[in-house]
PDB file of C-alpha atoms in Angstrom:
ATOM      1  CA  ASN A  41       6.889  13.814  14.091  1.00  0.00           C
ATOM      2  CA  ALA A  42       3.457  12.780  13.348  1.00  0.00           C
ATOM      3  CA  GLY A  43       2.907  10.067  10.718  1.00  0.00           C
ATOM      4  CA  VAL A  44       1.051  10.434   7.464  1.00  0.00           C
ATOM      5  CA  MET A  45      -2.431  11.947   8.370  1.00  0.00           C
ATOM      6  CA  GLN A  46      -5.490  11.232   6.279  1.00  0.00           C
ATOM      7  CA  ASN A  47      -8.788  12.769   6.830  1.00  0.00           C
ATOM      8  CA  PRO A  48     -11.490  12.074   7.130  1.00  0.00           C
ATOM      9  CA  ARG A  49     -11.155   8.395   8.277  1.00  0.00           C
ATOM     10  CA  HIS A  50     -14.696   7.674   7.164  1.00  0.00           C
ATOM     11  CA  LEU A  51     -16.668   9.577   4.501  1.00  0.00           C
ATOM     12  CA  VAL A  52     -20.190   8.753   3.280  1.00  0.00           C
ATOM     13  CA  ARG A  53     -21.478  10.390   0.131  1.00  0.00           C
ATOM     14  CA  ARG A  54     -24.585  10.032  -1.996  1.00  0.00           C
ATOM     15  CA  ARG A  55     -24.259   9.057  -5.631  1.00  0.00           C
ATOM     16  CA  GLY A  56     -23.433  12.136  -7.655  1.00  0.00           C
ATOM     17  CA  GLN A  57     -21.782  13.984  -4.880  1.00  0.00           C
ATOM     18  CA  GLU A  58     -18.150  14.988  -4.670  1.00  0.00           C
ATOM     19  CA  ALA A  59     -15.655  13.399  -2.294  1.00  0.00           C
ATOM     20  CA  ARG A  60     -12.462  15.160  -1.109  1.00  0.00           C
ATOM     21  CA  LEU A  61      -9.830  13.103   0.588  1.00  0.00           C
ATOM     22  CA  ARG A  62      -6.965  14.845   2.294  1.00  0.00           C
ATOM     23  CA  CYS A  63      -3.421  13.564   3.004  1.00  0.00           C
ATOM     24  CA  SER A  64      -0.840  15.406   5.002  1.00  0.00           C
ATOM     25  CA  PRO A  65       2.569  13.712   4.488  1.00  0.00           C
ATOM     26  CA  MET A  66       5.152  13.261   7.159  1.00  0.00           C
ATOM     27  CA  LYS A  67       7.308  16.347   7.903  1.00  0.00           C
ATOM     28  CA  GLY A  68       9.974  16.713   5.419  1.00  0.00           C
ATOM     29  CA  HIS A  69       8.378  14.408   2.832  1.00  0.00           C
ATOM     30  CA  SER A  70       7.682  15.965  -0.533  1.00  0.00           C
ATOM     31  CA  HIS A  71       6.484  12.867  -2.432  1.00  0.00           C
ATOM     32  CA  VAL A  72       2.931  11.510  -2.087  1.00  0.00           C
ATOM     33  CA  TYR A  73       1.426   8.418  -3.455  1.00  0.00           C
ATOM     34  CA  TRP A  74      -2.338   7.478  -3.581  1.00  0.00           C
ATOM     35  CA  TYR A  75      -3.669   3.932  -3.565  1.00  0.00           C
ATOM     36  CA  ARG A  76      -7.099   2.423  -3.678  1.00  0.00           C
ATOM     37  CA  GLN A  77      -8.055  -0.730  -2.008  1.00  0.00           C
ATOM     38  CA  LEU A  78     -11.383  -2.281  -3.144  1.00  0.00           C
ATOM     39  CA  PRO A  79     -13.035  -4.846  -0.714  1.00  0.00           C
ATOM     40  CA  GLU A  80     -11.226  -8.198  -0.829  1.00  0.00           C
ATOM     41  CA  GLU A  81      -8.607  -6.779  -3.149  1.00  0.00           C
ATOM     42  CA  GLY A  82      -4.973  -5.515  -2.784  1.00  0.00           C
ATOM     43  CA  LEU A  83      -3.892  -1.947  -3.076  1.00  0.00           C
ATOM     44  CA  LYS A  84      -3.843  -0.481  -6.547  1.00  0.00           C
ATOM     45  CA  PHE A  85      -1.605   2.463  -7.463  1.00  0.00           C
ATOM     46  CA  MET A  86      -3.434   5.642  -8.495  1.00  0.00           C
ATOM     47  CA  VAL A  87      -1.228   8.669  -8.687  1.00  0.00           C
ATOM     48  CA  TYR A  88       2.282   9.850  -7.583  1.00  0.00           C
ATOM     49  CA  LEU A  89       2.854  13.576  -6.865  1.00  0.00           C
ATOM     50  CA  GLN A  90       5.513  15.891  -5.768  1.00  0.00           C
ATOM     51  CA  LYS A  91       4.937  19.356  -4.611  1.00  0.00           C
ATOM     52  CA  GLU A  92       2.837  21.157  -7.295  1.00  0.00           C
ATOM     53  CA  ASN A  93       3.541  18.354  -9.850  1.00  0.00           C
ATOM     54  CA  ILE A  94       1.824  15.121 -10.925  1.00  0.00           C
ATOM     55  CA  ILE A  95       4.602  12.695 -11.756  1.00  0.00           C
ATOM     56  CA  ASP A  96       2.616   9.585 -12.726  1.00  0.00           C
ATOM     57  CA  GLU A  97      -1.154   9.380 -12.882  1.00  0.00           C
ATOM     58  CA  SER A  98      -1.274   6.193 -14.827  1.00  0.00           C
ATOM     59  CA  GLY A  99      -3.394   4.342 -12.238  1.00  0.00           C
ATOM     60  CA  MET A 100      -6.084   6.993 -11.916  1.00  0.00           C
ATOM     61  CA  PRO A 101      -9.409   6.875 -13.919  1.00  0.00           C
ATOM     62  CA  LYS A 102      -9.418   9.425 -16.651  1.00  0.00           C
ATOM     63  CA  GLU A 103     -12.724  10.821 -15.625  1.00  0.00           C
ATOM     64  CA  ARG A 104     -14.054  12.203 -12.329  1.00  0.00           C
ATOM     65  CA  PHE A 105     -10.782  11.707 -10.498  1.00  0.00           C
ATOM     66  CA  SER A 106      -8.150  14.352  -9.888  1.00  0.00           C
ATOM     67  CA  ALA A 107      -5.231  14.863  -7.503  1.00  0.00           C
ATOM     68  CA  GLU A 108      -3.210  17.815  -6.452  1.00  0.00           C
ATOM     69  CA  PHE A 109      -0.383  18.441  -4.042  1.00  0.00           C
ATOM     70  CA  PRO A 110      -0.068  22.249  -3.614  1.00  0.00           C
ATOM     71  CA  LYS A 111       2.946  24.134  -2.397  1.00  0.00           C
ATOM     72  CA  GLU A 112       1.243  24.644   0.931  1.00  0.00           C
ATOM     73  CA  GLY A 113      -1.266  22.331   2.522  1.00  0.00           C
ATOM     74  CA  PRO A 114      -2.300  18.661   2.096  1.00  0.00           C
ATOM     75  CA  SER A 115      -2.501  16.609  -0.959  1.00  0.00           C
ATOM     76  CA  ILE A 116      -6.127  16.244  -2.140  1.00  0.00           C
ATOM     77  CA  LEU A 117      -7.743  13.349  -3.978  1.00  0.00           C
ATOM     78  CA  ARG A 118     -10.998  14.623  -5.519  1.00  0.00           C
ATOM     79  CA  ILE A 119     -13.692  12.303  -6.816  1.00  0.00           C
ATOM     80  CA  GLN A 120     -16.537  14.035  -8.610  1.00  0.00           C
ATOM     81  CA  GLN A 121     -19.983  12.617  -9.150  1.00  0.00           C
ATOM     82  CA  VAL A 122     -19.287   9.529  -7.064  1.00  0.00           C
ATOM     83  CA  VAL A 123     -20.693   6.210  -7.955  1.00  0.00           C
ATOM     84  CA  ARG A 124     -21.227   3.031  -5.850  1.00  0.00           C
ATOM     85  CA  GLY A 125     -18.127   1.518  -7.474  1.00  0.00           C
ATOM     86  CA  ASP A 126     -16.013   4.304  -5.889  1.00  0.00           C
ATOM     87  CA  SER A 127     -16.636   2.736  -2.473  1.00  0.00           C
ATOM     88  CA  ALA A 128     -13.219   1.679  -1.293  1.00  0.00           C
ATOM     89  CA  ALA A 129     -10.396   2.520   1.181  1.00  0.00           C
ATOM     90  CA  TYR A 130      -8.020   5.144  -0.113  1.00  0.00           C
ATOM     91  CA  PHE A 131      -4.568   5.193   1.195  1.00  0.00           C
ATOM     92  CA  CYS A 132      -1.942   7.801   1.001  1.00  0.00           C
ATOM     93  CA  ALA A 133       1.818   7.178   1.400  1.00  0.00           C
ATOM     94  CA  SER A 134       4.635   9.651   1.619  1.00  0.00           C
ATOM     95  CA  SER A 135       8.378   9.465   1.190  1.00  0.00           C
ATOM     96  CA  PRO A 136      11.190  12.109   1.540  1.00  0.00           C
ATOM     97  CA  SER A 137      12.466  11.511  -1.897  1.00  0.00           C
ATOM     98  CA  SER A 138      11.776   9.446  -5.078  1.00  0.00           C
ATOM     99  CA  LEU A 139      11.376   5.854  -4.000  1.00  0.00           C
ATOM    100  CA  GLY A 140      14.257   3.415  -4.472  1.00  0.00           C
ATOM    101  CA  LEU A 141      15.369   2.372  -1.096  1.00  0.00           C
ATOM    102  CA  THR A 142      13.609   5.052   0.548  1.00  0.00           C
ATOM    103  CA  GLU A 143      10.929   3.958   2.886  1.00  0.00           C
ATOM    104  CA  ALA A 144       7.391   4.945   2.223  1.00  0.00           C
ATOM    105  CA  PHE A 145       4.963   5.404   5.096  1.00  0.00           C
ATOM    106  CA  PHE A 146       1.289   4.919   4.787  1.00  0.00           C
ATOM    107  CA  GLY A 147      -1.645   6.780   6.391  1.00  0.00           C
ATOM    108  CA  GLN A 148      -4.504   5.069   8.055  1.00  0.00           C
ATOM    109  CA  GLY A 149      -6.691   5.469   5.032  1.00  0.00           C
ATOM    110  CA  THR A 150     -10.016   7.031   4.237  1.00  0.00           C
ATOM    111  CA  ARG A 151     -12.927   4.697   3.876  1.00  0.00           C
ATOM    112  CA  LEU A 152     -15.328   6.025   1.272  1.00  0.00           C
ATOM    113  CA  THR A 153     -18.850   4.669   1.226  1.00  0.00           C
ATOM    114  CA  VAL A 154     -21.185   5.813  -1.504  1.00  0.00           C
ATOM    115  CA  VAL A 155     -24.834   5.267  -0.819  1.00  0.00           C
TER     116      VAL A 155
ATOM    117  CA  LYS B  29       2.575  -7.897 -17.442  1.00  0.00           C
ATOM    118  CA  ASN B  30       3.930  -6.812 -14.057  1.00  0.00           C
ATOM    119  CA  GLN B  31       2.199  -8.987 -11.351  1.00  0.00           C
ATOM    120  CA  VAL B  32       2.630 -10.009  -7.803  1.00  0.00           C
ATOM    121  CA  GLU B  33       0.992 -13.160  -6.532  1.00  0.00           C
ATOM    122  CA  GLN B  34       0.831 -14.299  -3.007  1.00  0.00           C
ATOM    123  CA  SER B  35      -0.068 -17.580  -1.454  1.00  0.00           C
ATOM    124  CA  PRO B  36      -1.834 -18.797   0.488  1.00  0.00           C
ATOM    125  CA  GLN B  37      -4.612 -16.432   0.333  1.00  0.00           C
ATOM    126  CA  SER B  38      -5.436 -17.123   4.009  1.00  0.00           C
ATOM    127  CA  LEU B  39      -3.948 -19.035   6.778  1.00  0.00           C
ATOM    128  CA  ILE B  40      -4.910 -20.062  10.303  1.00  0.00           C
ATOM    129  CA  ILE B  41      -2.164 -21.103  12.805  1.00  0.00           C
ATOM    130  CA  LEU B  42      -1.987 -21.849  16.500  1.00  0.00           C
ATOM    131  CA  GLU B  43      -0.298 -19.328  18.710  1.00  0.00           C
ATOM    132  CA  GLY B  44       3.370 -20.162  19.040  1.00  0.00           C
ATOM    133  CA  LYS B  45       3.651 -21.987  15.729  1.00  0.00           C
ATOM    134  CA  ASN B  46       5.734 -20.839  12.752  1.00  0.00           C
ATOM    135  CA  CYS B  47       4.460 -20.108   9.208  1.00  0.00           C
ATOM    136  CA  THR B  48       5.739 -19.145   5.814  1.00  0.00           C
ATOM    137  CA  LEU B  49       4.078 -16.924   3.352  1.00  0.00           C
ATOM    138  CA  GLN B  50       5.004 -16.873  -0.357  1.00  0.00           C
ATOM    139  CA  CYS B  51       5.272 -14.215  -3.019  1.00  0.00           C
ATOM    140  CA  ASN B  52       5.984 -14.671  -6.690  1.00  0.00           C
ATOM    141  CA  TYR B  53       6.500 -11.758  -8.983  1.00  0.00           C
ATOM    142  CA  THR B  54       7.039 -10.897 -12.626  1.00  0.00           C
ATOM    143  CA  VAL B  55       7.882  -7.196 -12.196  1.00  0.00           C
ATOM    144  CA  SER B  56      10.680  -5.900 -14.369  1.00  0.00           C
ATOM    145  CA  PRO B  57      13.032  -4.124 -14.069  1.00  0.00           C
ATOM    146  CA  PHE B  58      13.178  -5.079 -10.464  1.00  0.00           C
ATOM    147  CA  SER B  59      14.210  -2.587  -7.906  1.00  0.00           C
ATOM    148  CA  ASN B  60      13.272  -3.802  -4.442  1.00  0.00           C
ATOM    149  CA  LEU B  61      10.759  -5.987  -2.640  1.00  0.00           C
ATOM    150  CA  ARG B  62       8.937  -5.089   0.548  1.00  0.00           C
ATOM    151  CA  TRP B  63       6.792  -6.964   2.915  1.00  0.00           C
ATOM    152  CA  TYR B  64       4.141  -4.986   4.775  1.00  0.00           C
ATOM    153  CA  LYS B  65       1.787  -5.858   7.517  1.00  0.00           C
ATOM    154  CA  GLN B  66      -1.689  -4.380   7.432  1.00  0.00           C
ATOM    155  CA  ASP B  67      -3.884  -4.641  10.452  1.00  0.00           C
ATOM    156  CA  THR B  68      -7.677  -4.502   9.844  1.00  0.00           C
ATOM    157  CA  GLY B  69      -8.738  -0.861   9.296  1.00  0.00           C
ATOM    158  CA  ARG B  70      -5.136   0.423   9.307  1.00  0.00           C
ATOM    159  CA  GLY B  71      -2.609   1.454   6.748  1.00  0.00           C
ATOM    160  CA  PRO B  72       0.252  -0.974   5.781  1.00  0.00           C
ATOM    161  CA  VAL B  73       3.397  -0.909   7.923  1.00  0.00           C
ATOM    162  CA  SER B  74       6.698  -1.936   6.477  1.00  0.00           C
ATOM    163  CA  LEU B  75       8.397  -5.040   7.838  1.00  0.00           C
ATOM    164  CA  THR B  76      11.345  -5.462   5.469  1.00  0.00           C
ATOM    165  CA  ILE B  77      12.813  -4.176   2.315  1.00  0.00           C
ATOM    166  CA  MET B  78      15.252  -6.126   0.190  1.00  0.00           C
ATOM    167  CA  THR B  79      17.275  -5.219  -2.842  1.00  0.00           C
ATOM    168  CA  PHE B  80      18.457  -7.484  -5.732  1.00  0.00           C
ATOM    169  CA  SER B  81      21.562  -8.484  -3.913  1.00  0.00           C
ATOM    170  CA  GLU B  82      20.014  -9.441  -0.605  1.00  0.00           C
ATOM    171  CA  ASN B  83      18.997 -13.021   0.021  1.00  0.00           C
ATOM    172  CA  THR B  84      17.700 -12.700   3.624  1.00  0.00           C
ATOM    173  CA  LYS B  85      16.637  -9.961   5.996  1.00  0.00           C
ATOM    174  CA  SER B  86      15.275 -10.292   9.458  1.00  0.00           C
ATOM    175  CA  ASN B  87      13.159  -7.981  11.655  1.00  0.00           C
ATOM    176  CA  GLY B  88      12.621  -9.564  14.989  1.00  0.00           C
ATOM    177  CA  ARG B  89      10.474 -12.621  14.447  1.00  0.00           C
ATOM    178  CA  TYR B  90      10.013 -11.910  10.764  1.00  0.00           C
ATOM    179  CA  THR B  91      12.507 -13.181   8.237  1.00  0.00           C
ATOM    180  CA  ALA B  92      12.222 -12.417   4.586  1.00  0.00           C
ATOM    181  CA  THR B  93      14.082 -14.240   1.720  1.00  0.00           C
ATOM    182  CA  LEU B  94      14.496 -13.281  -1.782  1.00  0.00           C
ATOM    183  CA  ASP B  95      15.566 -15.340  -4.767  1.00  0.00           C
ATOM    184  CA  ALA B  96      15.852 -12.757  -7.613  1.00  0.00           C
ATOM    185  CA  ASP B  97      16.594 -15.587 -10.134  1.00  0.00           C
ATOM    186  CA  THR B  98      13.322 -17.419  -9.598  1.00  0.00           C
ATOM    187  CA  LYS B  99      11.497 -14.137  -8.696  1.00  0.00           C
ATOM    188  CA  GLN B 100      10.253 -15.438  -5.429  1.00  0.00           C
ATOM    189  CA  SER B 101      10.223 -14.189  -1.876  1.00  0.00           C
ATOM    190  CA  SER B 102       9.050 -15.636   1.416  1.00  0.00           C
ATOM    191  CA  LEU B 103       8.155 -14.220   4.819  1.00  0.00           C
ATOM    192  CA  HIS B 104       8.738 -16.519   7.698  1.00  0.00           C
ATOM    193  CA  ILE B 105       7.085 -15.761  11.044  1.00  0.00           C
ATOM    194  CA  THR B 106       8.504 -17.635  14.075  1.00  0.00           C
ATOM    195  CA  ALA B 107       6.753 -18.282  17.466  1.00  0.00           C
ATOM    196  CA  SER B 108       3.553 -16.536  16.214  1.00  0.00           C
ATOM    197  CA  GLN B 109       1.624 -14.274  18.598  1.00  0.00           C
ATOM    198  CA  LEU B 110      -2.039 -13.296  18.501  1.00  0.00           C
ATOM    199  CA  SER B 111      -0.960  -9.838  17.391  1.00  0.00           C
ATOM    200  CA  ASP B 112       0.519 -11.172  14.264  1.00  0.00           C
ATOM    201  CA  SER B 113      -3.079 -11.657  12.906  1.00  0.00           C
ATOM    202  CA  ALA B 114      -3.202  -9.341   9.932  1.00  0.00           C
ATOM    203  CA  SER B 115      -2.747  -9.136   6.166  1.00  0.00           C
ATOM    204  CA  TYR B 116       0.722  -9.580   4.978  1.00  0.00           C
ATOM    205  CA  ILE B 117       1.350  -7.776   1.654  1.00  0.00           C
ATOM    206  CA  CYS B 118       4.243  -8.308  -0.763  1.00  0.00           C
ATOM    207  CA  VAL B 119       5.130  -5.133  -2.704  1.00  0.00           C
ATOM    208  CA  VAL B 120       7.585  -5.125  -5.605  1.00  0.00           C
ATOM    209  CA  SER B 121       9.089  -1.908  -6.787  1.00  0.00           C
ATOM    210  CA  ALA B 122      10.102  -1.398 -10.389  1.00  0.00           C
ATOM    211  CA  ARG B 123      12.580   1.363 -11.330  1.00  0.00           C
ATOM    212  CA  GLY B 124      10.664   4.457 -11.971  1.00  0.00           C
ATOM    213  CA  ASN B 125       8.810   4.706  -8.627  1.00  0.00           C
ATOM    214  CA  GLN B 126       6.052   2.134  -9.430  1.00  0.00           C
ATOM    215  CA  PHE B 127       4.805  -0.168  -6.747  1.00  0.00           C
ATOM    216  CA  TYR B 128       3.039  -3.411  -7.530  1.00  0.00           C
ATOM    217  CA  PHE B 129       0.989  -4.896  -4.725  1.00  0.00           C
ATOM    218  CA  GLY B 130       0.124  -8.429  -4.106  1.00  0.00           C
ATOM    219  CA  THR B 131      -3.429  -9.085  -2.772  1.00  0.00           C
ATOM    220  CA  GLY B 132      -2.012 -10.294   0.628  1.00  0.00           C
ATOM    221  CA  THR B 133      -2.218 -13.246   2.756  1.00  0.00           C
ATOM    222  CA  SER B 134      -4.645 -13.050   5.581  1.00  0.00           C
ATOM    223  CA  LEU B 135      -3.111 -14.574   8.681  1.00  0.00           C
ATOM    224  CA  THR B 136      -5.079 -15.579  11.656  1.00  0.00           C
ATOM    225  CA  VAL B 137      -3.378 -16.683  14.874  1.00  0.00           C
ATOM    226  CA  ILE B 138      -5.603 -18.561  17.306  1.00  0.00           C
ATOM    227  CA  PRO B 139      -4.858 -19.296  20.987  1.00  0.00           C
TER     228      PRO B 139
END
């Protein structure tokens, strides 16, 4: 059972381009969480999704950012028209059910660099 | 405001020594508290998870304590090893699937 897989591990984009970050949850997990970690800062919640539904997007910027978790395939975090301030590590976590005592497992992260 | 604060921000200890990391939180309503270890360039890995009714939980050389009344938690590492060098993150969960992360304590174990 592979862990949470994120790709790419490193992504470089020029200002104004689009960035697509992928997260394949652990087998059997239907809940996905995205977090952003800016340099020298802690992880900040962005969005919580279940299959085909966005449950909580209160941490995601209103513009340029979107997330989806289709019925088939990985969850995608999309950042349009990237700016230098988007440079960060983006982590995905998955769990088999809504978190309470359930453990959440994190991926290795995608490091986005905007040049 | 829901917040999680950790101290110290960074810590350097000699191999074999013990250390204690602190976490204070104001998250409400409280659901559970987790300690994660994050190696440089890797995703966080869970060490312990504690609910409101648990005071102490151990995982090998890691022992976490929780005082829900004072809203404080500690992570004690005994007989430190070089591989313990990492960031240790306190994460408090509120009911409703929301996680609040501390900024972490950066631990460096030197030989």
